[in-house]
GROMACS .gro file of C-alpha atoms in nm:
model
  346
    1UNK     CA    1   3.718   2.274  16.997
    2UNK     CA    2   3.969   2.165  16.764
    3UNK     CA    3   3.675   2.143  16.497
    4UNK     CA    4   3.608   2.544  16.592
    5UNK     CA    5   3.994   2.570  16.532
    6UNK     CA    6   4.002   2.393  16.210
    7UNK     CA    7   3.758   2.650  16.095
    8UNK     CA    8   3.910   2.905  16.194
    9UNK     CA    9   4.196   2.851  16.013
   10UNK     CA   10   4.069   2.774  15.653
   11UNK     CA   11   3.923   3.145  15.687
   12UNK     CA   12   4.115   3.364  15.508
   13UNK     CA   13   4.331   3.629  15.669
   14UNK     CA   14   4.446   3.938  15.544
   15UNK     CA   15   4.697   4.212  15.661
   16UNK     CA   16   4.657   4.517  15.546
   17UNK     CA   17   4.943   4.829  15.536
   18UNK     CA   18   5.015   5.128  15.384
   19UNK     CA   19   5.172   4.975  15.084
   20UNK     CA   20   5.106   4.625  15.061
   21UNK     CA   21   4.827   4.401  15.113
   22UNK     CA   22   4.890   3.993  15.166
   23UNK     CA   23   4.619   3.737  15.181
   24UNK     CA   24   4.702   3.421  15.362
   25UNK     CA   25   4.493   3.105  15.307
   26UNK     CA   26   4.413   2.742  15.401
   27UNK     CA   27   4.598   2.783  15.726
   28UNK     CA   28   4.678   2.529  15.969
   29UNK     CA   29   4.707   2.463  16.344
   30UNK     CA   30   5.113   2.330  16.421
   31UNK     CA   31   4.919   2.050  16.622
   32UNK     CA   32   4.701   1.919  16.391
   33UNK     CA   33   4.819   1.635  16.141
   34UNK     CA   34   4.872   1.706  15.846
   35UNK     CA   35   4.621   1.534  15.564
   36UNK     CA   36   4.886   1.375  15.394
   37UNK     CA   37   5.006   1.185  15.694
   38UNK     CA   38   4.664   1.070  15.788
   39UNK     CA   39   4.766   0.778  15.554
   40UNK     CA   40   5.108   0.713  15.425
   41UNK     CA   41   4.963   0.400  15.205
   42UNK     CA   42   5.078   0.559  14.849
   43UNK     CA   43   4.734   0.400  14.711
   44UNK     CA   44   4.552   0.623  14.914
   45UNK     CA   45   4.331   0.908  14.886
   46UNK     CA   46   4.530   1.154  14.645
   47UNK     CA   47   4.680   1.475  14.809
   48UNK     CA   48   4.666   1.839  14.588
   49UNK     CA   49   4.973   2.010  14.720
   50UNK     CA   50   4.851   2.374  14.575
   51UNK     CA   51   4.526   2.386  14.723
   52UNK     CA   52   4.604   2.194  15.016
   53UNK     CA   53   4.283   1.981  14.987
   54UNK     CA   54   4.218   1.595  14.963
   55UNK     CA   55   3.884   1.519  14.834
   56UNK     CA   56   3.868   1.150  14.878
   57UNK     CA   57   3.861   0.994  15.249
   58UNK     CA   58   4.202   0.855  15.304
   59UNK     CA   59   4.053   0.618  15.625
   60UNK     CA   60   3.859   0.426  15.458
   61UNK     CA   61   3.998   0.131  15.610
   62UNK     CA   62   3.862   0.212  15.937
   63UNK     CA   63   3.518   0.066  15.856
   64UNK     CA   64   3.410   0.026  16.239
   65UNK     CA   65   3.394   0.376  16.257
   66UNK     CA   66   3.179   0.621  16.033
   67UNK     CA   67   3.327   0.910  15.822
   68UNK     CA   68   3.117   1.146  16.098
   69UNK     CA   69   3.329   1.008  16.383
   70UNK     CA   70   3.673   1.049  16.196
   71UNK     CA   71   3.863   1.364  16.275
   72UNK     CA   72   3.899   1.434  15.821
   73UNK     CA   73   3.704   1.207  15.611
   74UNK     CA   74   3.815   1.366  15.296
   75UNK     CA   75   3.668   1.721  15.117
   76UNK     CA   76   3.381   1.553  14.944
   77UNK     CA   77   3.243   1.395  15.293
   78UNK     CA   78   3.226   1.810  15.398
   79UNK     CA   79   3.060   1.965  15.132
   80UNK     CA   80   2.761   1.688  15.194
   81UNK     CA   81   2.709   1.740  15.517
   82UNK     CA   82   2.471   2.025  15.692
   83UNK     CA   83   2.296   2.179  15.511
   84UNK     CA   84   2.411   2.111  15.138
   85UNK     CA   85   2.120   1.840  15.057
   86UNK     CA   86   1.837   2.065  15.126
   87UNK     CA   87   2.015   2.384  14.974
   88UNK     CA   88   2.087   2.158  14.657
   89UNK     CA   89   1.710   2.038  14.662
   90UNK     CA   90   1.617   2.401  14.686
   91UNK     CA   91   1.846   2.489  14.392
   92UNK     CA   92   1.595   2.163  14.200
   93UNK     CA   93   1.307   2.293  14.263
   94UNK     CA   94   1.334   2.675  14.149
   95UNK     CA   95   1.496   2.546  13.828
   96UNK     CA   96   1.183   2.316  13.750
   97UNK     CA   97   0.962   2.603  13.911
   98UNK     CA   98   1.124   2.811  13.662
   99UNK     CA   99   1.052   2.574  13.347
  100UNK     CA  100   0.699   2.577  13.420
  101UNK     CA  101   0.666   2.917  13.407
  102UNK     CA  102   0.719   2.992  13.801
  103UNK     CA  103   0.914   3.368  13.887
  104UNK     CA  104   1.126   3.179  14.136
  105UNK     CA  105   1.481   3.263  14.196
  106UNK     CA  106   1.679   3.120  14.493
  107UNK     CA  107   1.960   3.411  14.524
  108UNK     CA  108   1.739   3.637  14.410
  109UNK     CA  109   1.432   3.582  14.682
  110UNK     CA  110   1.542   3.324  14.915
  111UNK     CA  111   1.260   3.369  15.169
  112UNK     CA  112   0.996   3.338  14.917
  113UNK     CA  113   1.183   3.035  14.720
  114UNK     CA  114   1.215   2.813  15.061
  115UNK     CA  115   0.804   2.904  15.131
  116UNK     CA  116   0.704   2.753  14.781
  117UNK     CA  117   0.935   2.456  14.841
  118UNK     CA  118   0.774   2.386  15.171
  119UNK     CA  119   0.455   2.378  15.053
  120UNK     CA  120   0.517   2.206  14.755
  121UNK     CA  121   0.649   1.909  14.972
  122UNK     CA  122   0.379   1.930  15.216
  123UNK     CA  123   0.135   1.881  14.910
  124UNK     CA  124   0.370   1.638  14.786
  125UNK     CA  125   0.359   1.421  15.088
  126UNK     CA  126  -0.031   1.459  15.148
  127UNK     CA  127  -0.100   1.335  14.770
  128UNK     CA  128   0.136   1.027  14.834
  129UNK     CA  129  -0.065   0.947  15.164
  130UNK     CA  130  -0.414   1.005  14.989
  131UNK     CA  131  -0.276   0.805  14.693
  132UNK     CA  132  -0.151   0.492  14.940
  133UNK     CA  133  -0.518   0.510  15.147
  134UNK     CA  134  -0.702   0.498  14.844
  135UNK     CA  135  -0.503   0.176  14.721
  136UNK     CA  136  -0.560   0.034  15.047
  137UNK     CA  137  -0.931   0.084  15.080
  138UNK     CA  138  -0.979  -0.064  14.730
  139UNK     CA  139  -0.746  -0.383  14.773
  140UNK     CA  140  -0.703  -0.389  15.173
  141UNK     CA  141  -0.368  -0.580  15.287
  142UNK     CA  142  -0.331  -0.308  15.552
  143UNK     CA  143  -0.262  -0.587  15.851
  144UNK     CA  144   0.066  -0.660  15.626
  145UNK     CA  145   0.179  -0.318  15.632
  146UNK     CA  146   0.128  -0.258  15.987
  147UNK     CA  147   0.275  -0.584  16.071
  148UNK     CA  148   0.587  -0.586  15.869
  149UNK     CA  149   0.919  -0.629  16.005
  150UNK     CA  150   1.147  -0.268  15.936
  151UNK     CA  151   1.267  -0.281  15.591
  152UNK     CA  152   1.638  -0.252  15.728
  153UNK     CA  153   1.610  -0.614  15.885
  154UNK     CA  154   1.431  -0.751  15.537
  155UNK     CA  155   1.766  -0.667  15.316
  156UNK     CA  156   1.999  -0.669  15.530
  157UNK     CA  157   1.992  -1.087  15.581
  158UNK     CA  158   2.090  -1.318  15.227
  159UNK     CA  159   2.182  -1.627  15.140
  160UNK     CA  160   2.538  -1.502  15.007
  161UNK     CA  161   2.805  -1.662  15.203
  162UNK     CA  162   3.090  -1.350  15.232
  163UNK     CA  163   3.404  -1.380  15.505
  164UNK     CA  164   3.604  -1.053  15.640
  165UNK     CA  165   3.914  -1.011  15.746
  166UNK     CA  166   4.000  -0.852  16.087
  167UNK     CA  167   4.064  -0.471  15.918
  168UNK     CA  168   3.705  -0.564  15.739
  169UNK     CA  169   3.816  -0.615  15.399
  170UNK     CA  170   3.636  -0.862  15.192
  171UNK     CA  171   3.847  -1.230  15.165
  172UNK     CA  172   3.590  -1.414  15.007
  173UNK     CA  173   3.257  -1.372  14.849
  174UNK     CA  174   3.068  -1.130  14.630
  175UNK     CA  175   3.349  -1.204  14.341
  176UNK     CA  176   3.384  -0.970  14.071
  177UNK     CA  177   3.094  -1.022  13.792
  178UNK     CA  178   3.252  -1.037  13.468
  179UNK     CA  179   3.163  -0.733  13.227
  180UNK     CA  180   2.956  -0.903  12.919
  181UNK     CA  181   3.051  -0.791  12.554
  182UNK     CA  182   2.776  -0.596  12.366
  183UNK     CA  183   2.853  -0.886  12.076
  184UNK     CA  184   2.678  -1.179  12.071
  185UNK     CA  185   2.821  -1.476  12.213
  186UNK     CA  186   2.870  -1.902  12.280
  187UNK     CA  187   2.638  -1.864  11.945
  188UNK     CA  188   2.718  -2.171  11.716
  189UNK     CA  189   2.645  -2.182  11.354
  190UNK     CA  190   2.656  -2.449  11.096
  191UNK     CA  191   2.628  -2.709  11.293
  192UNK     CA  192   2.965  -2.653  11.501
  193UNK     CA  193   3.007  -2.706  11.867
  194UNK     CA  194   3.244  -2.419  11.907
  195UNK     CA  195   3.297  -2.037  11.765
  196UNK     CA  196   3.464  -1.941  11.509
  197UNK     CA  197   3.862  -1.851  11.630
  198UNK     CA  198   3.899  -2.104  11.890
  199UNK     CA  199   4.153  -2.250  11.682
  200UNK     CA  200   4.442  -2.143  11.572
  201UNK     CA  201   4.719  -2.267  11.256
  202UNK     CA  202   4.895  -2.136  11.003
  203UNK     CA  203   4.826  -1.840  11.087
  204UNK     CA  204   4.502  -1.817  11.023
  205UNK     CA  205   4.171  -1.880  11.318
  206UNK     CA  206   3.917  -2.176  11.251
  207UNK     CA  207   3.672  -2.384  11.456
  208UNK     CA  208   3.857  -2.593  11.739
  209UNK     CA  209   3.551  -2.899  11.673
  210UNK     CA  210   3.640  -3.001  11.304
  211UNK     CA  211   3.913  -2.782  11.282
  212UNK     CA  212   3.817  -2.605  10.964
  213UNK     CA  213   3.957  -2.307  10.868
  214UNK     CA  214   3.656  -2.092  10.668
  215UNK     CA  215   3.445  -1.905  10.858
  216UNK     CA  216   3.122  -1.998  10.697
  217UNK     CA  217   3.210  -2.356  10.613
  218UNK     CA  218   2.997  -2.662  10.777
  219UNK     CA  219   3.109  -2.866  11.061
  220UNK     CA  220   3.271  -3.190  10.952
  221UNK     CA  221   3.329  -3.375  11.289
  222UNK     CA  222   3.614  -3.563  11.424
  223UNK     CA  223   3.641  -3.662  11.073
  224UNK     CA  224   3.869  -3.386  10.928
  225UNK     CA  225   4.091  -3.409  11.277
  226UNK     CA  226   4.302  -3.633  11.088
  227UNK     CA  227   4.470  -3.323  10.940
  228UNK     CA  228   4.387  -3.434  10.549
  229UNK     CA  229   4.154  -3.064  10.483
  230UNK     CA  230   4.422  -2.845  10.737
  231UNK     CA  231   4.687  -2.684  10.482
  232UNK     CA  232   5.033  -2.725  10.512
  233UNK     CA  233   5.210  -2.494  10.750
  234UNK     CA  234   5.340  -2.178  10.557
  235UNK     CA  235   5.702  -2.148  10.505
  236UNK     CA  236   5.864  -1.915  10.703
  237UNK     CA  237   6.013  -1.633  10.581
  238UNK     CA  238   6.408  -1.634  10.521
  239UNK     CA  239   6.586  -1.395  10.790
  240UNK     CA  240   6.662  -1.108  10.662
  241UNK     CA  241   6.990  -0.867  10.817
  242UNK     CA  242   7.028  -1.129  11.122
  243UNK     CA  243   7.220  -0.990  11.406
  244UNK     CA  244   7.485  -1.185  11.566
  245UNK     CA  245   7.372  -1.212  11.930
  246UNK     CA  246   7.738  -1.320  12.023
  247UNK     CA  247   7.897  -0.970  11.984
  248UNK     CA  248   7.846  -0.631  12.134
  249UNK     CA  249   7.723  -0.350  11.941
  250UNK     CA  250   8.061  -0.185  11.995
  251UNK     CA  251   8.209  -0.486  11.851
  252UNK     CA  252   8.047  -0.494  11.552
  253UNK     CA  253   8.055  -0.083  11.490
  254UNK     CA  254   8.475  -0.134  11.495
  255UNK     CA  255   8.475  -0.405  11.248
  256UNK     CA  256   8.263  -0.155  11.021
  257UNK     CA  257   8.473   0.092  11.096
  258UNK     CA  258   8.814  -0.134  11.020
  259UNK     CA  259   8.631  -0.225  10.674
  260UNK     CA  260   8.577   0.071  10.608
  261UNK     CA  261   8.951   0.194  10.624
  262UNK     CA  262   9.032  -0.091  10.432
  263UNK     CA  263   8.820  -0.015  10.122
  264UNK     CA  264   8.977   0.388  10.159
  265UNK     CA  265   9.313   0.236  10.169
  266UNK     CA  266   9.211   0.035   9.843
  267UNK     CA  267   9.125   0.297   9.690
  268UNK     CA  268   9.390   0.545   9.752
  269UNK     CA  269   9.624   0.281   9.658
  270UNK     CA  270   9.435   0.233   9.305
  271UNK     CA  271   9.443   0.631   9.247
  272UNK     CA  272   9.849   0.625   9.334
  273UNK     CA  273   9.868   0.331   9.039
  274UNK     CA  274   9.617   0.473   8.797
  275UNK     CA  275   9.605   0.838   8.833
  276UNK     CA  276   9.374   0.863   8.530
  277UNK     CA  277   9.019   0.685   8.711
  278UNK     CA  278   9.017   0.945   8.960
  279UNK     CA  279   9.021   1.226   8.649
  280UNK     CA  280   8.769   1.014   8.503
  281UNK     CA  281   8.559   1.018   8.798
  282UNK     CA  282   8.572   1.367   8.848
  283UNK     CA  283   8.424   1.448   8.517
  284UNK     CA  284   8.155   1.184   8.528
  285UNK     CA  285   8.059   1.314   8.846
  286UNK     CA  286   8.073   1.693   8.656
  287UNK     CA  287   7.899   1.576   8.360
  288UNK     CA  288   7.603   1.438   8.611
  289UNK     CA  289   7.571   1.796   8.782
  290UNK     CA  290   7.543   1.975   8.473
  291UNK     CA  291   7.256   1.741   8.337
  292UNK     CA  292   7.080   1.763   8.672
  293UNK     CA  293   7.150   2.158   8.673
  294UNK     CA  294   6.962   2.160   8.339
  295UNK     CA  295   6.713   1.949   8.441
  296UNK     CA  296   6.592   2.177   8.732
  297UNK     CA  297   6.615   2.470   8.500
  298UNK     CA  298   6.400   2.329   8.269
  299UNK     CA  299   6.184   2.197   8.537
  300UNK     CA  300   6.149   2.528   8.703
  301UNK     CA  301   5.947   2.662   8.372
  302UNK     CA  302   5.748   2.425   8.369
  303UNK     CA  303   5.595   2.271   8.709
  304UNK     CA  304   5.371   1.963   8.520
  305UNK     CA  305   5.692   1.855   8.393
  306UNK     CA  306   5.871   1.833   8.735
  307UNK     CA  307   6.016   1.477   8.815
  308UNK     CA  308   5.966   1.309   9.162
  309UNK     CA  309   6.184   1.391   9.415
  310UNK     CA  310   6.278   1.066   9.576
  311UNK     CA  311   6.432   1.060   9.920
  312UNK     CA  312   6.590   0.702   9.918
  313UNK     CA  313   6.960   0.848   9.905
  314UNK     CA  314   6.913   1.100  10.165
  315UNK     CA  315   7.093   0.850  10.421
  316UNK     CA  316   7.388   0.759  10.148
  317UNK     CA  317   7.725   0.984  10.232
  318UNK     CA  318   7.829   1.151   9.917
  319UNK     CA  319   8.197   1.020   9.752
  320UNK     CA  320   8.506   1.228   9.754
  321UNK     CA  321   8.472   1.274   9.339
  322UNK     CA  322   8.121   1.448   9.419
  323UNK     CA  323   8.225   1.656   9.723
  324UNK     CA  324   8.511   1.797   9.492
  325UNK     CA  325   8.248   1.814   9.228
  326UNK     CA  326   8.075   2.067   9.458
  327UNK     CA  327   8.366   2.253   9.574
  328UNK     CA  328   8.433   2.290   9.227
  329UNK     CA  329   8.109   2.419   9.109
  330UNK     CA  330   8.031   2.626   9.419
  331UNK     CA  331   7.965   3.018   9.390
  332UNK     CA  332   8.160   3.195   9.652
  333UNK     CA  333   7.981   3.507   9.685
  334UNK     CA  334   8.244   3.618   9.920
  335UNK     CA  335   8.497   3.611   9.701
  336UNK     CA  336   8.571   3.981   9.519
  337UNK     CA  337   8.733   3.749   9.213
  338UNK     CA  338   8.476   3.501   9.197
  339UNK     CA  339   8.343   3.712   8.886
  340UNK     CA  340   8.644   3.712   8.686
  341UNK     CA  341   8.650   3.376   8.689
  342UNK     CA  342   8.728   3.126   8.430
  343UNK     CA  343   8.399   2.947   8.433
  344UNK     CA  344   8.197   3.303   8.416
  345UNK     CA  345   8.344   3.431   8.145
  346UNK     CA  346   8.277   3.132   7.926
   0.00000   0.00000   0.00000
């Protein structure tokens, strides 16, 4: 009954009005659990909220009973039961029919698509049996056949010791096999008793039995052990912008910041005592615009003659002698008297 129910409400149902028309679908029964409390182990089968479906079986750990006993053994475990297997075999065979030349179609004439299939495997099995007599009659053995035990009871029984735990999980036995690489390997050239980097110095991998360090060279033995063919260690490399460990980040970001007013102070202090080296700056930094100015002109004429465009300074914040450089030089199209200016009319 509640499998009858369970169909009943994947069915889709539709209500139909004057206006409107809604389709309702993968509908449940209130008392039936819902998949994705079958299991609540997160590892378990995985749960589609949109479609509502689970494909995998999510008791699987419930080996003492099959999936046909369970009241949901997963999407996958439905679509393979009934009649999907001979339905799929059917589909086979008018495909193959088909490549041979065969006018068989399975949606297009069912009737006459499951009549060939039927007697193909009657055929089928009657040339196996005539085949097996045949052998038989030529090379007898048939008291071995007749007399053997099932061939359930002949595989089922090894010499592989495995133990179970009360759910019926493996404990111990049947371990893992460990993938092989598609390289060759444990192959020893030379005359060494171990492969090449199963030793390690310097940076460098050698052969742990003489450790020598060239690939291709010859086993030496215990001989070179001693350590009077292994090169010195390289010296490491001097640290370069170490980081005090002792001291927060924010510690370190306000001394920058407290240098950093210092040298401004310096410098303002320097401009109050010589007010000349700030003029002087100013025009240097003027003097650099305008050659750069023509230099992009000139460049713009001529494309082969372009210079590289390095991006190294991109990061470095421009001076206050170059950002009053700018302000200086800047066009202010905004500005009704910017073409009376000074600068334009010379």
């Amino acid at each position: 009954q509640e499998e009858a129910d369970r169909a009943k409400a994947v069915v889709s149902t539709q209500s139909t009005g004057n206006k409107k028309r809604q389709t309702v679908r993968n509908l449940r029964i209130r008392e039936d659990t819902a998949k994705y409390l079958l299991n609540l182990n997160p590892n378990s089968a995985h749960y589609d909220p949109k479609s509502r479906s689970m494909r995998d079986n999510p008791l699987k750990d419930l080996h003492h009973k099959k999936p046909s006993e369970l009241s949901f053994a997963g999407e996958n475990f439905v679509r393979s039961t009934g009649q999907v297997k001979e339905i799929t075999k059917l589909q086979l065979f008018s495909w193959e029919a088909g490549e041979r030349g065969s006018n068989v179609h399975l949606q297009a004439e069912p009737t006459k698509a499951a009549l060939l299939h039927k007697e193909y495997v009657k055929r089928k099995d009657e040339f196996k049996n005539e085949v097996s007599s045949a052998i038989i009659d030529k090379y007898g053995g048939k008291e071995h056949i007749s007399n053997a035990p099932p061939r359930e009871l002949l595989l089922s029984t090894t010499e592989e010791y495995v133990e179970y735990s009360r759910t019926g999980k493996i404990v111990k036995g049947q371990e893992k096999i460990v993938p092989k690489s598609k390289y060759q390997e444990d192959i020893f050239v030379n005359g060494h008793t171990a492969v090449y980097g199963s030793f390690f110095q310097a940076g460098k991998w050698g052969y742990k039995c003489c450790r020598s360090l060239e690939k291709q060279a010859y086993c030496t033995g215990a001989a070179s052990r001693t350590g009077a063919n292994v090169p010195a260690k390289a010296p490491e490399p001097a640290p370069t912008n170490e980081v005090d460990r002792s001291r927060s980040l924010m510690e370190m970001h306000q001394e920058k910041m407290v240098e950093e007013r210092k040298k401004k102070k310096e410098k303002i202090q320097e401009d109050i005592e010589n007010p000349l080296a700030r003029e002087e700056r100013l025009k240097k930094v003027l003097a650099e615009l305008d050659s750069k100015a023509a230099a992009e002109a000139a460049a713009a004429l001529d494309e082969r003659k372009r210079s590289y465009n390095s991006m190294a300074d991109v990061d470095a914040e421009p001076t206050e002698e170059e950002m009053e450089a700018y302000k200086l030089r800047k066009h202010m199209a905004a500005d009704p008297m910017s073409g009376f200016s000074s600068r334009d009319k010379t």
